[in-house]
Amino acid sequence: MRAVEALMAALKHEGVDVMFGYPGGANLPTYDAIYDAGINHILVRHEAGGGHAAEGYAKSTGKVGVSLATSGPGATNLVTPIADAMMDSVPTVFITGQVRTDLLGTDGFQEADITGITMPIVKHSIMIRDPRDIPKAIHEAFHVARTGRPGPVLVDIPQDLSRAEIDYVPIDDVSLPGYQPTHSGNAKQIRLAAKALANAKRPVFYVGGGVVNANASEELRDLARIEKFPVTCTLNGLGAYPAPDPQWLGMLGMHGTRAANYAMDEADLILAIGARFDDRITGKLSEFAPNAKFVHIDVDPAEISKNVPAHIPIVGDAKEILPRFSEEYRALESDESRMKEWWERIEHWREKYPLTYEDSTDNEIKPQYMVQAVWEATEGQAIVASDVGQHQMWAAQYYDFPEPRRWINSGGAGTMGFGLPAAMGAAAGNPEQLVVCISGDGSLQMNIQELATLAENKIPVKIFLMNNGFLGMVRQWQELFWDGRYSHVDMGNLPDWVKLADAYGIWAKQETDKTKLVGTLKEAIEHDGPALVDVRVTKEENTYPMIPAGQAARDMVG
Amino acid sequence: MGDPGTKEVFSLSDLQATGQRIMGRKHVLSILVENEPGVLARISGLFARRGYNINTLAVGPTDDDKISRITLTIDGAEHPIDQVTKQLHKLVHVLKIRDLEPHDTVARELALFKIDADAHTRQEISQLSEIFHGRVVDVARKSITVEVTGSDEKIEAFESLVRPFGLIEMVRTGEIAVQRGRHTT
Ligand SMILES: Cc1ncc(C[n+]2csc(CCOP(=O)(O)OP(=O)(O)O)c2C)c(N)n1
């Protein structure tokens, strides 16, 4: 069969039901095969949109997201999504077209060395040199993308090779001698960690996106509830532990709660699970959790002691390790009352510093209120994708996620323009669920063209635009740290969003009145199809609390 | 690190941090990789991106034509070596890495020295090279070229001796190394 037909067969064998892409000369053979492959393909309006859509699909479903692009500029448009997927460990496969092999290295038309360009930002990449390797490369790509610490894999296929005739037999067991992720976790280390936890007087569970990736939320909950252990989640970990919950301290880090950050600061034992001690979490590294010993569970051995030295490292899959941890813990004698003082301290912080804001007394819409209104209108049951900025932090703070894979976010890279296409991908992967996108007026314009994709494919994403007329988060930093010199953060000539959405064929409405907000949001939700609500919020509101960059948890402001 | 696990109860202060930086010495990493295009670029790129400084790098085939060996030396005083090896291990084409212990390793480097020489100094340089078990590989009217193999200390010692004659050019291969005894890497 034609190599591109084998490519389609391999994708189907891997369970691909939808992919996002954009055609061009170098992947024309592939698009010819897609024509009657029976795989749902969504034509995006920019390859970056396709890449983020694949991420949104993967993050919300746990399956591998697939995105296609042609060679040269098509492929380079995928660089940002690939980097984003790497930072957040998103299982994704990117398939790019490449110029013919006789043109490789000659600066041929639309040639770009995409494997070279993306080398530092992929988990793995495969450049096809023999057409017979195409199906095998696809199987390897999926295997590497979804196992171990998930991540992006690029497969680059020269145009002439994709036109060859080859035989294809699907393979299920990929053998890569240099790639052997550890799953099980060392039994002795697990026992040691259980003992350490039983002896801790001020323990904290610090939970990251790895728990979501490992589908280990239930296992986490079981362990956390053996005794009343306090739990905090990173931005990417939100939903891994249900919120709100008496044991949940809220998010930690730069815009986390005081209870979570102070608890980390005073903890004697931190159980880090699938979290990587990012600088947005640790602040000033030398003053991070100064009294704590660290148990670190991670599937990627290179994360252990990368930023913070681990006292008990456990390499492996949280889904396998946590139940064994619980079992070890149950076999120990421990005394829950040893944590009594600790909980008193935590309750004191919770009472003294709740997550709160000063709401308006008139009709003005405060951005925090807007998130609460979204929560109310969706009954807390939506998949929420956000973009990057203040709105993202407020969404993280004020929308309580009852379970994992409801919060679709660009956490590690912080990519503006992520939200809309990621929401689109999440909606494509979860047709039964309500998917909303909370975006900012800056972020939304970074991949605004995907409104066309939404409209064409009737993908019912509800976009709730937190419109403050500013690049709000940057403005906040300028206000706080740069003497209020607002250099190039005023979005000035904003489009008429309602007209714009209308031009794309999308239902839209503007809302300026707080009392009507929930109703308008509900109207958008009830509308059959994609919708946009342009919510005019307070222009200069700041995201608090905050640990200023490079400072310690104790230095929180606001 | 002691094993607090053997005691029924232990205080958290018994726990020692792992992954501490073993600082100070030079490390010789012997890395087996699959012979795939771009492997070297991936490895050198990883070093560049993470700010690890490679001192020497030697690459060549092994007895298995699907596998190459990279011998790489790196200053352990500057970089946490376990991070370096763990990051390298993440590359799919990297099969095996060994951080060779200096006392258990035979390491060699080849260097070529092209030195200013005339009728007077030729003899003297050639005698020096004999002491270093070097070989004169080329002689011209105004130069002499000597090949020296050995540890980097030996090569550096030879360099400091011949430099006063006028060093026209020096080329070094970077170290290659094997473990002593029957073990393979
Ligand atoms: C692609 C990209 N460019 C620049 C930035 C830097 N940046 C971070 S937040 C932000 C402002 C975001 O503004 P907006 O989307 O309007 O959201 P707001 O903060 O106002 O809620 C900027 C420019 C980024 N994160 N991503």
PDB file of N, CA, C and O in Angstrom, chain A residues 399-465:
ATOM      1  N   TYR A 399     -11.981  28.910  40.869  1.00  0.00           N
ATOM      2  CA  TYR A 399     -12.822  27.834  40.327  1.00  0.00           C
ATOM      3  C   TYR A 399     -12.351  26.546  40.980  1.00  0.00           C
ATOM      4  O   TYR A 399     -11.218  26.127  40.792  1.00  0.00           O
ATOM      5  N   ASP A 400     -13.193  25.936  41.782  1.00  0.00           N
ATOM      6  CA  ASP A 400     -12.777  24.718  42.482  1.00  0.00           C
ATOM      7  C   ASP A 400     -12.974  23.501  41.580  1.00  0.00           C
ATOM      8  O   ASP A 400     -14.082  23.255  41.116  1.00  0.00           O
ATOM      9  N   PHE A 401     -11.893  22.756  41.365  1.00  0.00           N
ATOM     10  CA  PHE A 401     -11.995  21.602  40.475  1.00  0.00           C
ATOM     11  C   PHE A 401     -12.194  20.324  41.282  1.00  0.00           C
ATOM     12  O   PHE A 401     -11.335  19.945  42.078  1.00  0.00           O
ATOM     13  N   PRO A 402     -13.324  19.666  41.060  1.00  0.00           N
ATOM     14  CA  PRO A 402     -13.639  18.476  41.853  1.00  0.00           C
ATOM     15  C   PRO A 402     -12.842  17.254  41.428  1.00  0.00           C
ATOM     16  O   PRO A 402     -12.733  16.294  42.172  1.00  0.00           O
ATOM     17  N   GLU A 403     -12.315  17.262  40.205  1.00  0.00           N
ATOM     18  CA  GLU A 403     -11.580  16.090  39.727  1.00  0.00           C
ATOM     19  C   GLU A 403     -10.546  16.505  38.695  1.00  0.00           C
ATOM     20  O   GLU A 403     -10.581  17.633  38.190  1.00  0.00           O
ATOM     21  N   PRO A 404      -9.613  15.597  38.361  1.00  0.00           N
ATOM     22  CA  PRO A 404      -8.555  15.955  37.416  1.00  0.00           C
ATOM     23  C   PRO A 404      -9.067  16.042  35.979  1.00  0.00           C
ATOM     24  O   PRO A 404     -10.187  15.616  35.696  1.00  0.00           O
ATOM     25  N   ARG A 405      -8.260  16.601  35.123  1.00  0.00           N
ATOM     26  CA  ARG A 405      -8.525  16.757  33.682  1.00  0.00           C
ATOM     27  C   ARG A 405      -9.688  17.714  33.401  1.00  0.00           C
ATOM     28  O   ARG A 405     -10.311  17.651  32.359  1.00  0.00           O
ATOM     29  N   ARG A 406     -10.013  18.560  34.390  1.00  0.00           N
ATOM     30  CA  ARG A 406     -11.026  19.596  34.172  1.00  0.00           C
ATOM     31  C   ARG A 406     -10.350  20.950  33.969  1.00  0.00           C
ATOM     32  O   ARG A 406     -10.988  21.917  33.625  1.00  0.00           O
ATOM     33  N   TRP A 407      -9.092  21.026  34.255  1.00  0.00           N
ATOM     34  CA  TRP A 407      -8.373  22.309  34.222  1.00  0.00           C
ATOM     35  C   TRP A 407      -7.279  22.176  33.176  1.00  0.00           C
ATOM     36  O   TRP A 407      -6.314  21.419  33.358  1.00  0.00           O
ATOM     37  N   ILE A 408      -7.465  22.888  32.058  1.00  0.00           N
ATOM     38  CA  ILE A 408      -6.572  22.738  30.914  1.00  0.00           C
ATOM     39  C   ILE A 408      -5.743  24.001  30.824  1.00  0.00           C
ATOM     40  O   ILE A 408      -6.263  25.086  30.568  1.00  0.00           O
ATOM     41  N   ASN A 409      -4.456  23.847  31.037  1.00  0.00           N
ATOM     42  CA  ASN A 409      -3.653  25.014  31.313  1.00  0.00           C
ATOM     43  C   ASN A 409      -2.260  24.926  30.748  1.00  0.00           C
ATOM     44  O   ASN A 409      -1.704  23.843  30.657  1.00  0.00           O
ATOM     45  N   SER A 410      -1.702  26.050  30.381  1.00  0.00           N
ATOM     46  CA  SER A 410      -0.296  26.090  30.012  1.00  0.00           C
ATOM     47  C   SER A 410       0.477  26.535  31.247  1.00  0.00           C
ATOM     48  O   SER A 410       0.662  27.721  31.495  1.00  0.00           O
ATOM     49  N   GLY A 411       0.906  25.571  32.037  1.00  0.00           N
ATOM     50  CA  GLY A 411       1.513  25.903  33.318  1.00  0.00           C
ATOM     51  C   GLY A 411       3.002  26.165  33.219  1.00  0.00           C
ATOM     52  O   GLY A 411       3.503  27.173  33.704  1.00  0.00           O
ATOM     53  N   GLY A 412       3.717  25.256  32.602  1.00  0.00           N
ATOM     54  CA  GLY A 412       5.178  25.352  32.581  1.00  0.00           C
ATOM     55  C   GLY A 412       5.686  26.431  31.644  1.00  0.00           C
ATOM     56  O   GLY A 412       6.571  27.205  31.995  1.00  0.00           O
ATOM     57  N   ALA A 413       5.127  26.487  30.449  1.00  0.00           N
ATOM     58  CA  ALA A 413       5.608  27.459  29.468  1.00  0.00           C
ATOM     59  C   ALA A 413       4.895  28.792  29.618  1.00  0.00           C
ATOM     60  O   ALA A 413       5.464  29.838  29.318  1.00  0.00           O
ATOM     61  N   GLY A 414       3.653  28.777  30.070  1.00  0.00           N
ATOM     62  CA  GLY A 414       2.890  30.022  30.175  1.00  0.00           C
ATOM     63  C   GLY A 414       2.675  30.651  28.815  1.00  0.00           C
ATOM     64  O   GLY A 414       3.060  31.788  28.561  1.00  0.00           O
ATOM     65  N   THR A 415       2.027  29.898  27.921  1.00  0.00           N
ATOM     66  CA  THR A 415       1.887  30.322  26.527  1.00  0.00           C
ATOM     67  C   THR A 415       0.574  31.056  26.291  1.00  0.00           C
ATOM     68  O   THR A 415      -0.497  30.457  26.315  1.00  0.00           O
ATOM     69  N   MET A 416       0.662  32.366  26.065  1.00  0.00           N
ATOM     70  CA  MET A 416      -0.537  33.096  25.640  1.00  0.00           C
ATOM     71  C   MET A 416      -0.981  32.551  24.285  1.00  0.00           C
ATOM     72  O   MET A 416      -0.149  32.206  23.451  1.00  0.00           O
ATOM     73  N   GLY A 417      -2.268  32.467  24.075  1.00  0.00           N
ATOM     74  CA  GLY A 417      -2.785  31.898  22.830  1.00  0.00           C
ATOM     75  C   GLY A 417      -3.091  30.421  22.968  1.00  0.00           C
ATOM     76  O   GLY A 417      -3.598  29.798  22.044  1.00  0.00           O
ATOM     77  N   PHE A 418      -2.808  29.870  24.126  1.00  0.00           N
ATOM     78  CA  PHE A 418      -3.052  28.449  24.385  1.00  0.00           C
ATOM     79  C   PHE A 418      -4.542  28.156  24.571  1.00  0.00           C
ATOM     80  O   PHE A 418      -5.052  27.130  24.112  1.00  0.00           O
ATOM     81  N   GLY A 419      -5.231  29.057  25.248  1.00  0.00           N
ATOM     82  CA  GLY A 419      -6.561  28.757  25.772  1.00  0.00           C
ATOM     83  C   GLY A 419      -7.602  28.362  24.743  1.00  0.00           C
ATOM     84  O   GLY A 419      -8.209  27.292  24.855  1.00  0.00           O
ATOM     85  N   LEU A 420      -7.813  29.213  23.742  1.00  0.00           N
ATOM     86  CA  LEU A 420      -8.886  28.943  22.777  1.00  0.00           C
ATOM     87  C   LEU A 420      -8.661  27.624  22.035  1.00  0.00           C
ATOM     88  O   LEU A 420      -9.538  26.761  22.040  1.00  0.00           O
ATOM     89  N   PRO A 421      -7.496  27.407  21.405  1.00  0.00           N
ATOM     90  CA  PRO A 421      -7.329  26.124  20.717  1.00  0.00           C
ATOM     91  C   PRO A 421      -7.315  24.928  21.666  1.00  0.00           C
ATOM     92  O   PRO A 421      -7.829  23.861  21.309  1.00  0.00           O
ATOM     93  N   ALA A 422      -6.786  25.095  22.861  1.00  0.00           N
ATOM     94  CA  ALA A 422      -6.780  23.978  23.810  1.00  0.00           C
ATOM     95  C   ALA A 422      -8.211  23.613  24.207  1.00  0.00           C
ATOM     96  O   ALA A 422      -8.565  22.434  24.310  1.00  0.00           O
ATOM     97  N   ALA A 423      -9.048  24.632  24.399  1.00  0.00           N
ATOM     98  CA  ALA A 423     -10.459  24.380  24.714  1.00  0.00           C
ATOM     99  C   ALA A 423     -11.121  23.643  23.556  1.00  0.00           C
ATOM    100  O   ALA A 423     -11.900  22.706  23.753  1.00  0.00           O
ATOM    101  N   MET A 424     -10.749  24.045  22.346  1.00  0.00           N
ATOM    102  CA  MET A 424     -11.284  23.392  21.146  1.00  0.00           C
ATOM    103  C   MET A 424     -10.906  21.905  21.137  1.00  0.00           C
ATOM    104  O   MET A 424     -11.749  21.035  20.863  1.00  0.00           O
ATOM    105  N   GLY A 425      -9.658  21.624  21.453  1.00  0.00           N
ATOM    106  CA  GLY A 425      -9.200  20.234  21.488  1.00  0.00           C
ATOM    107  C   GLY A 425      -9.911  19.454  22.582  1.00  0.00           C
ATOM    108  O   GLY A 425     -10.309  18.298  22.385  1.00  0.00           O
ATOM    109  N   ALA A 426     -10.093  20.095  23.743  1.00  0.00           N
ATOM    110  CA  ALA A 426     -10.770  19.426  24.853  1.00  0.00           C
ATOM    111  C   ALA A 426     -12.217  19.127  24.471  1.00  0.00           C
ATOM    112  O   ALA A 426     -12.753  18.053  24.768  1.00  0.00           O
ATOM    113  N   ALA A 427     -12.859  20.073  23.784  1.00  0.00           N
ATOM    114  CA  ALA A 427     -14.256  19.858  23.383  1.00  0.00           C
ATOM    115  C   ALA A 427     -14.347  18.744  22.339  1.00  0.00           C
ATOM    116  O   ALA A 427     -15.283  17.938  22.366  1.00  0.00           O
ATOM    117  N   ALA A 428     -13.369  18.693  21.433  1.00  0.00           N
ATOM    118  CA  ALA A 428     -13.379  17.628  20.420  1.00  0.00           C
ATOM    119  C   ALA A 428     -13.220  16.263  21.090  1.00  0.00           C
ATOM    120  O   ALA A 428     -13.780  15.272  20.626  1.00  0.00           O
ATOM    121  N   GLY A 429     -12.464  16.222  22.162  1.00  0.00           N
ATOM    122  CA  GLY A 429     -12.237  14.953  22.860  1.00  0.00           C
ATOM    123  C   GLY A 429     -13.335  14.598  23.855  1.00  0.00           C
ATOM    124  O   GLY A 429     -13.415  13.454  24.300  1.00  0.00           O
ATOM    125  N   ASN A 430     -14.156  15.581  24.224  1.00  0.00           N
ATOM    126  CA  ASN A 430     -15.201  15.361  25.237  1.00  0.00           C
ATOM    127  C   ASN A 430     -16.519  15.969  24.771  1.00  0.00           C
ATOM    128  O   ASN A 430     -17.012  16.944  25.346  1.00  0.00           O
ATOM    129  N   PRO A 431     -17.093  15.398  23.720  1.00  0.00           N
ATOM    130  CA  PRO A 431     -18.279  16.030  23.133  1.00  0.00           C
ATOM    131  C   PRO A 431     -19.465  16.126  24.101  1.00  0.00           C
ATOM    132  O   PRO A 431     -20.340  16.952  23.906  1.00  0.00           O
ATOM    133  N   GLU A 432     -19.455  15.301  25.149  1.00  0.00           N
ATOM    134  CA  GLU A 432     -20.588  15.314  26.081  1.00  0.00           C
ATOM    135  C   GLU A 432     -20.456  16.390  27.154  1.00  0.00           C
ATOM    136  O   GLU A 432     -21.392  16.630  27.913  1.00  0.00           O
ATOM    137  N   GLN A 433     -19.286  16.980  27.246  1.00  0.00           N
ATOM    138  CA  GLN A 433     -19.058  17.878  28.389  1.00  0.00           C
ATOM    139  C   GLN A 433     -19.085  19.345  27.998  1.00  0.00           C
ATOM    140  O   GLN A 433     -18.762  19.710  26.869  1.00  0.00           O
ATOM    141  N   LEU A 434     -19.409  20.149  28.985  1.00  0.00           N
ATOM    142  CA  LEU A 434     -19.365  21.590  28.795  1.00  0.00           C
ATOM    143  C   LEU A 434     -17.912  22.062  28.889  1.00  0.00           C
ATOM    144  O   LEU A 434     -17.240  21.803  29.881  1.00  0.00           O
ATOM    145  N   VAL A 435     -17.441  22.740  27.851  1.00  0.00           N
ATOM    146  CA  VAL A 435     -16.069  23.244  27.860  1.00  0.00           C
ATOM    147  C   VAL A 435     -16.095  24.766  27.758  1.00  0.00           C
ATOM    148  O   VAL A 435     -16.687  25.327  26.836  1.00  0.00           O
ATOM    149  N   VAL A 436     -15.479  25.422  28.727  1.00  0.00           N
ATOM    150  CA  VAL A 436     -15.400  26.875  28.661  1.00  0.00           C
ATOM    151  C   VAL A 436     -13.939  27.305  28.575  1.00  0.00           C
ATOM    152  O   VAL A 436     -13.042  26.575  28.982  1.00  0.00           O
ATOM    153  N   CYS A 437     -13.730  28.468  27.998  1.00  0.00           N
ATOM    154  CA  CYS A 437     -12.380  29.029  27.918  1.00  0.00           C
ATOM    155  C   CYS A 437     -12.414  30.397  28.581  1.00  0.00           C
ATOM    156  O   CYS A 437     -13.162  31.278  28.168  1.00  0.00           O
ATOM    157  N   ILE A 438     -11.636  30.537  29.637  1.00  0.00           N
ATOM    158  CA  ILE A 438     -11.512  31.855  30.266  1.00  0.00           C
ATOM    159  C   ILE A 438     -10.243  32.477  29.694  1.00  0.00           C
ATOM    160  O   ILE A 438      -9.151  31.930  29.853  1.00  0.00           O
ATOM    161  N   SER A 439     -10.401  33.577  28.992  1.00  0.00           N
ATOM    162  CA  SER A 439      -9.245  34.162  28.317  1.00  0.00           C
ATOM    163  C   SER A 439      -9.124  35.648  28.640  1.00  0.00           C
ATOM    164  O   SER A 439      -9.997  36.225  29.282  1.00  0.00           O
ATOM    165  N   GLY A 440      -8.031  36.224  28.195  1.00  0.00           N
ATOM    166  CA  GLY A 440      -7.823  37.660  28.357  1.00  0.00           C
ATOM    167  C   GLY A 440      -7.828  38.324  26.992  1.00  0.00           C
ATOM    168  O   GLY A 440      -7.665  37.650  25.968  1.00  0.00           O
ATOM    169  N   ASP A 441      -7.963  39.632  26.996  1.00  0.00           N
ATOM    170  CA  ASP A 441      -8.048  40.319  25.705  1.00  0.00           C
ATOM    171  C   ASP A 441      -6.722  40.263  24.945  1.00  0.00           C
ATOM    172  O   ASP A 441      -6.687  40.336  23.729  1.00  0.00           O
ATOM    173  N   GLY A 442      -5.616  40.103  25.667  1.00  0.00           N
ATOM    174  CA  GLY A 442      -4.331  39.926  24.986  1.00  0.00           C
ATOM    175  C   GLY A 442      -4.209  38.508  24.460  1.00  0.00           C
ATOM    176  O   GLY A 442      -3.955  38.286  23.270  1.00  0.00           O
ATOM    177  N   SER A 443      -4.414  37.554  25.331  1.00  0.00           N
ATOM    178  CA  SER A 443      -4.234  36.147  24.970  1.00  0.00           C
ATOM    179  C   SER A 443      -5.144  35.710  23.823  1.00  0.00           C
ATOM    180  O   SER A 443      -4.711  35.013  22.907  1.00  0.00           O
ATOM    181  N   LEU A 444      -6.408  36.144  23.903  1.00  0.00           N
ATOM    182  CA  LEU A 444      -7.359  35.645  22.910  1.00  0.00           C
ATOM    183  C   LEU A 444      -6.941  36.052  21.496  1.00  0.00           C
ATOM    184  O   LEU A 444      -7.130  35.315  20.544  1.00  0.00           O
ATOM    185  N   GLN A 445      -6.321  37.232  21.411  1.00  0.00           N
ATOM    186  CA  GLN A 445      -5.928  37.705  20.080  1.00  0.00           C
ATOM    187  C   GLN A 445      -4.731  36.945  19.522  1.00  0.00           C
ATOM    188  O   GLN A 445      -4.395  37.084  18.358  1.00  0.00           O
ATOM    189  N   MET A 446      -4.088  36.139  20.364  1.00  0.00           N
ATOM    190  CA  MET A 446      -2.916  35.414  19.877  1.00  0.00           C
ATOM    191  C   MET A 446      -3.261  34.174  19.058  1.00  0.00           C
ATOM    192  O   MET A 446      -2.422  33.667  18.339  1.00  0.00           O
ATOM    193  N   ASN A 447      -4.470  33.657  19.209  1.00  0.00           N
ATOM    194  CA  ASN A 447      -4.888  32.583  18.298  1.00  0.00           C
ATOM    195  C   ASN A 447      -6.355  32.752  17.931  1.00  0.00           C
ATOM    196  O   ASN A 447      -7.098  31.785  17.787  1.00  0.00           O
ATOM    197  N   ILE A 448      -6.716  34.033  17.700  1.00  0.00           N
ATOM    198  CA  ILE A 448      -8.110  34.401  17.450  1.00  0.00           C
ATOM    199  C   ILE A 448      -8.685  33.702  16.217  1.00  0.00           C
ATOM    200  O   ILE A 448      -9.875  33.447  16.124  1.00  0.00           O
ATOM    201  N   GLN A 449      -7.783  33.350  15.280  1.00  0.00           N
ATOM    202  CA  GLN A 449      -8.253  32.741  14.023  1.00  0.00           C
ATOM    203  C   GLN A 449      -8.978  31.421  14.243  1.00  0.00           C
ATOM    204  O   GLN A 449      -9.738  30.974  13.385  1.00  0.00           O
ATOM    205  N   GLU A 450      -8.761  30.796  15.418  1.00  0.00           N
ATOM    206  CA  GLU A 450      -9.431  29.510  15.654  1.00  0.00           C
ATOM    207  C   GLU A 450     -10.934  29.664  15.906  1.00  0.00           C
ATOM    208  O   GLU A 450     -11.654  28.673  15.959  1.00  0.00           O
ATOM    209  N   LEU A 451     -11.397  30.922  16.027  1.00  0.00           N
ATOM    210  CA  LEU A 451     -12.854  31.131  16.072  1.00  0.00           C
ATOM    211  C   LEU A 451     -13.490  30.540  14.820  1.00  0.00           C
ATOM    212  O   LEU A 451     -14.582  29.968  14.864  1.00  0.00           O
ATOM    213  N   ALA A 452     -12.775  30.657  13.707  1.00  0.00           N
ATOM    214  CA  ALA A 452     -13.298  30.118  12.447  1.00  0.00           C
ATOM    215  C   ALA A 452     -13.440  28.599  12.524  1.00  0.00           C
ATOM    216  O   ALA A 452     -14.425  28.028  12.053  1.00  0.00           O
ATOM    217  N   THR A 453     -12.443  27.957  13.136  1.00  0.00           N
ATOM    218  CA  THR A 453     -12.493  26.493  13.268  1.00  0.00           C
ATOM    219  C   THR A 453     -13.672  26.080  14.141  1.00  0.00           C
ATOM    220  O   THR A 453     -14.375  25.121  13.836  1.00  0.00           O
ATOM    221  N   LEU A 454     -13.850  26.833  15.248  1.00  0.00           N
ATOM    222  CA  LEU A 454     -14.985  26.539  16.135  1.00  0.00           C
ATOM    223  C   LEU A 454     -16.295  26.627  15.370  1.00  0.00           C
ATOM    224  O   LEU A 454     -17.138  25.737  15.437  1.00  0.00           O
ATOM    225  N   ALA A 455     -16.444  27.738  14.635  1.00  0.00           N
ATOM    226  CA  ALA A 455     -17.707  27.974  13.934  1.00  0.00           C
ATOM    227  C   ALA A 455     -17.931  26.901  12.879  1.00  0.00           C
ATOM    228  O   ALA A 455     -19.006  26.303  12.811  1.00  0.00           O
ATOM    229  N   GLU A 456     -16.909  26.641  12.088  1.00  0.00           N
ATOM    230  CA  GLU A 456     -17.079  25.675  10.999  1.00  0.00           C
ATOM    231  C   GLU A 456     -17.463  24.296  11.521  1.00  0.00           C
ATOM    232  O   GLU A 456     -18.318  23.623  10.961  1.00  0.00           O
ATOM    233  N   ASN A 457     -16.804  23.890  12.581  1.00  0.00           N
ATOM    234  CA  ASN A 457     -17.032  22.536  13.101  1.00  0.00           C
ATOM    235  C   ASN A 457     -18.092  22.493  14.203  1.00  0.00           C
ATOM    236  O   ASN A 457     -18.289  21.458  14.821  1.00  0.00           O
ATOM    237  N   LYS A 458     -18.731  23.646  14.427  1.00  0.00           N
ATOM    238  CA  LYS A 458     -19.778  23.742  15.460  1.00  0.00           C
ATOM    239  C   LYS A 458     -19.297  23.161  16.785  1.00  0.00           C
ATOM    240  O   LYS A 458     -20.008  22.391  17.448  1.00  0.00           O
ATOM    241  N   ILE A 459     -18.071  23.497  17.151  1.00  0.00           N
ATOM    242  CA  ILE A 459     -17.522  23.002  18.419  1.00  0.00           C
ATOM    243  C   ILE A 459     -17.994  23.966  19.507  1.00  0.00           C
ATOM    244  O   ILE A 459     -17.630  25.145  19.489  1.00  0.00           O
ATOM    245  N   PRO A 460     -18.807  23.482  20.460  1.00  0.00           N
ATOM    246  CA  PRO A 460     -19.524  24.411  21.338  1.00  0.00           C
ATOM    247  C   PRO A 460     -18.709  24.956  22.515  1.00  0.00           C
ATOM    248  O   PRO A 460     -19.151  24.902  23.669  1.00  0.00           O
ATOM    249  N   VAL A 461     -17.524  25.474  22.243  1.00  0.00           N
ATOM    250  CA  VAL A 461     -16.731  26.081  23.311  1.00  0.00           C
ATOM    251  C   VAL A 461     -17.356  27.428  23.696  1.00  0.00           C
ATOM    252  O   VAL A 461     -17.763  28.197  22.825  1.00  0.00           O
ATOM    253  N   LYS A 462     -17.440  27.660  25.004  1.00  0.00           N
ATOM    254  CA  LYS A 462     -17.965  28.946  25.474  1.00  0.00           C
ATOM    255  C   LYS A 462     -16.789  29.807  25.927  1.00  0.00           C
ATOM    256  O   LYS A 462     -16.113  29.462  26.905  1.00  0.00           O
ATOM    257  N   ILE A 463     -16.556  30.888  25.223  1.00  0.00           N
ATOM    258  CA  ILE A 463     -15.416  31.742  25.548  1.00  0.00           C
ATOM    259  C   ILE A 463     -15.889  32.875  26.455  1.00  0.00           C
ATOM    260  O   ILE A 463     -16.773  33.655  26.075  1.00  0.00           O
ATOM    261  N   PHE A 464     -15.311  32.926  27.637  1.00  0.00           N
ATOM    262  CA  PHE A 464     -15.653  33.996  28.567  1.00  0.00           C
ATOM    263  C   PHE A 464     -14.436  34.909  28.677  1.00  0.00           C
ATOM    264  O   PHE A 464     -13.440  34.568  29.314  1.00  0.00           O
ATOM    265  N   LEU A 465     -14.530  36.015  27.991  1.00  0.00           N
ATOM    266  CA  LEU A 465     -13.394  36.922  27.866  1.00  0.00           C
ATOM    267  C   LEU A 465     -13.353  37.874  29.052  1.00  0.00           C
ATOM    268  O   LEU A 465     -14.277  38.661  29.273  1.00  0.00           O
TER     269      LEU A 465
END
